[in-house]
Amino acid sequence: MIKQVEFLVRRDEYSHEEFVEWWQGDHADLARDLPGLKRYTTSVPTNPDAVEYDGVLELAFEDMAALEEAFDSETGQDVVADAADYVDFDAGERMIVEETVHVDDG
């Protein structure tokens, strides 16, 4: 399994609460339709004032080709365009990782 993991920072014109409402609402509705997407999670800090990121995104795909195809698709382009309105792409970190599950208890 290949995962794209991103530490997201909102654009300055939005509050943390506005960002989360968009991210876990309208944006999630759009992103869940990425072709080949196997798992999609969003994580929000319990104390956003104490950290530099507004959330952590994880997108899982079968392999790197599936991830690339997802973002080359029309839906993928729409997802990135929508995110550009809310996310400061230069402020957060992004990694592509290979996942190894050691415990999965539900």
Tab-separated table of C-alpha atoms in Angstrom:
chain	number	residue	atom	x	y	z
A	1	MET	CA	0.000	0.000	0.000
A	2	ILE	CA	1.280	3.458	-0.936
A	3	LYS	CA	0.167	6.458	1.105
A	4	GLN	CA	0.356	10.158	0.528
A	5	VAL	CA	0.706	11.829	3.917
A	6	GLU	CA	0.396	15.602	4.198
A	7	PHE	CA	0.675	17.979	7.126
A	8	LEU	CA	-1.689	20.751	6.084
A	9	VAL	CA	-1.498	24.440	6.883
A	10	ARG	CA	-4.489	26.621	6.070
A	11	ARG	CA	-4.227	29.848	4.124
A	12	ASP	CA	-4.115	32.947	6.353
A	13	GLU	CA	-7.551	34.215	5.345
A	14	TYR	CA	-9.301	31.268	7.059
A	15	SER	CA	-9.627	30.390	10.723
A	16	HIS	CA	-8.777	26.861	11.814
A	17	GLU	CA	-12.483	26.180	12.334
A	18	GLU	CA	-13.397	27.412	8.835
A	19	PHE	CA	-10.630	25.270	7.350
A	20	VAL	CA	-11.772	22.117	9.166
A	21	GLU	CA	-15.418	22.679	8.210
A	22	TRP	CA	-14.469	22.926	4.517
A	23	TRP	CA	-11.875	20.124	4.655
A	24	GLN	CA	-14.058	17.544	6.359
A	25	GLY	CA	-17.202	18.689	4.516
A	26	ASP	CA	-17.310	19.828	0.892
A	27	HIS	CA	-13.686	18.912	0.154
A	28	ALA	CA	-14.025	15.407	1.598
A	29	ASP	CA	-17.129	14.859	-0.548
A	30	LEU	CA	-15.046	15.692	-3.624
A	31	ALA	CA	-11.854	13.840	-2.641
A	32	ARG	CA	-13.552	10.560	-1.717
A	33	ASP	CA	-14.261	10.088	-5.452
A	34	LEU	CA	-10.572	9.933	-6.428
A	35	PRO	CA	-10.171	6.898	-8.705
A	36	GLY	CA	-8.352	3.986	-7.068
A	37	LEU	CA	-8.561	5.460	-3.560
A	38	LYS	CA	-8.414	2.664	-0.944
A	39	ARG	CA	-8.410	4.670	2.290
A	40	TYR	CA	-8.885	8.348	3.096
A	41	THR	CA	-8.402	9.826	6.558
A	42	THR	CA	-8.248	13.308	8.010
A	43	SER	CA	-6.879	14.056	11.469
A	44	VAL	CA	-7.333	17.347	13.298
A	45	PRO	CA	-5.166	18.413	16.250
A	46	THR	CA	-6.863	18.381	19.631
A	47	ASN	CA	-5.147	21.681	20.480
A	48	PRO	CA	-4.646	23.577	17.202
A	49	ASP	CA	-3.107	26.597	18.966
A	50	ALA	CA	-0.204	24.451	20.186
A	51	VAL	CA	0.900	23.066	16.786
A	52	GLU	CA	1.930	24.471	13.438
A	53	TYR	CA	-0.362	22.289	11.304
A	54	ASP	CA	-4.137	22.387	10.889
A	55	GLY	CA	-4.472	18.719	10.024
A	56	VAL	CA	-2.956	15.519	8.709
A	57	LEU	CA	-4.203	13.931	5.491
A	58	GLU	CA	-3.656	10.302	4.506
A	59	LEU	CA	-4.621	8.923	1.103
A	60	ALA	CA	-3.902	5.252	0.392
A	61	PHE	CA	-3.610	3.602	-3.010
A	62	GLU	CA	-2.658	0.129	-4.191
A	63	ASP	CA	0.589	1.384	-5.738
A	64	MET	CA	2.352	4.492	-7.047
A	65	ALA	CA	0.785	4.156	-10.496
A	66	ALA	CA	-2.707	4.274	-8.938
A	67	LEU	CA	-1.808	7.403	-6.945
A	68	GLU	CA	-0.481	9.124	-10.075
A	69	GLU	CA	-3.537	8.107	-12.117
A	70	ALA	CA	-5.837	9.464	-9.402
A	71	PHE	CA	-4.304	12.931	-9.524
A	72	ASP	CA	-4.019	12.918	-13.323
A	73	SER	CA	-7.784	12.322	-13.538
A	74	GLU	CA	-10.370	15.076	-13.867
A	75	THR	CA	-11.457	14.425	-10.281
A	76	GLY	CA	-7.853	14.654	-9.101
A	77	GLN	CA	-7.407	17.989	-10.833
A	78	ASP	CA	-10.640	19.239	-9.253
A	79	VAL	CA	-9.452	18.121	-5.797
A	80	VAL	CA	-6.140	19.982	-6.141
A	81	ALA	CA	-7.853	23.120	-7.479
A	82	ASP	CA	-10.334	23.079	-4.591
A	83	ALA	CA	-7.538	22.606	-2.042
A	84	ALA	CA	-5.571	25.537	-3.489
A	85	ASP	CA	-8.247	27.906	-2.188
A	86	TYR	CA	-7.754	26.780	1.448
A	87	VAL	CA	-4.336	25.106	1.788
A	88	ASP	CA	-0.950	26.840	1.842
A	89	PHE	CA	0.905	24.190	-0.178
A	90	ASP	CA	4.310	25.740	0.583
A	91	ALA	CA	3.848	25.666	4.373
A	92	GLY	CA	3.173	21.980	5.031
A	93	GLU	CA	5.122	18.793	4.549
A	94	ARG	CA	4.239	15.991	2.107
A	95	MET	CA	5.556	12.447	1.946
A	96	ILE	CA	4.811	9.403	-0.157
A	97	VAL	CA	5.314	6.364	2.067
A	98	GLU	CA	4.975	2.603	1.908
A	99	GLU	CA	2.765	1.471	4.751
A	100	THR	CA	3.545	-1.491	6.987
A	101	VAL	CA	0.734	-2.361	9.409
A	102	HIS	CA	1.922	-3.854	12.701
A	103	VAL	CA	-1.413	-3.834	14.554
A	104	ASP	CA	-4.916	-3.390	13.127
A	105	ASP	CA	-7.481	-3.915	15.845
A	106	GLY	CA	-10.408	-2.349	14.106
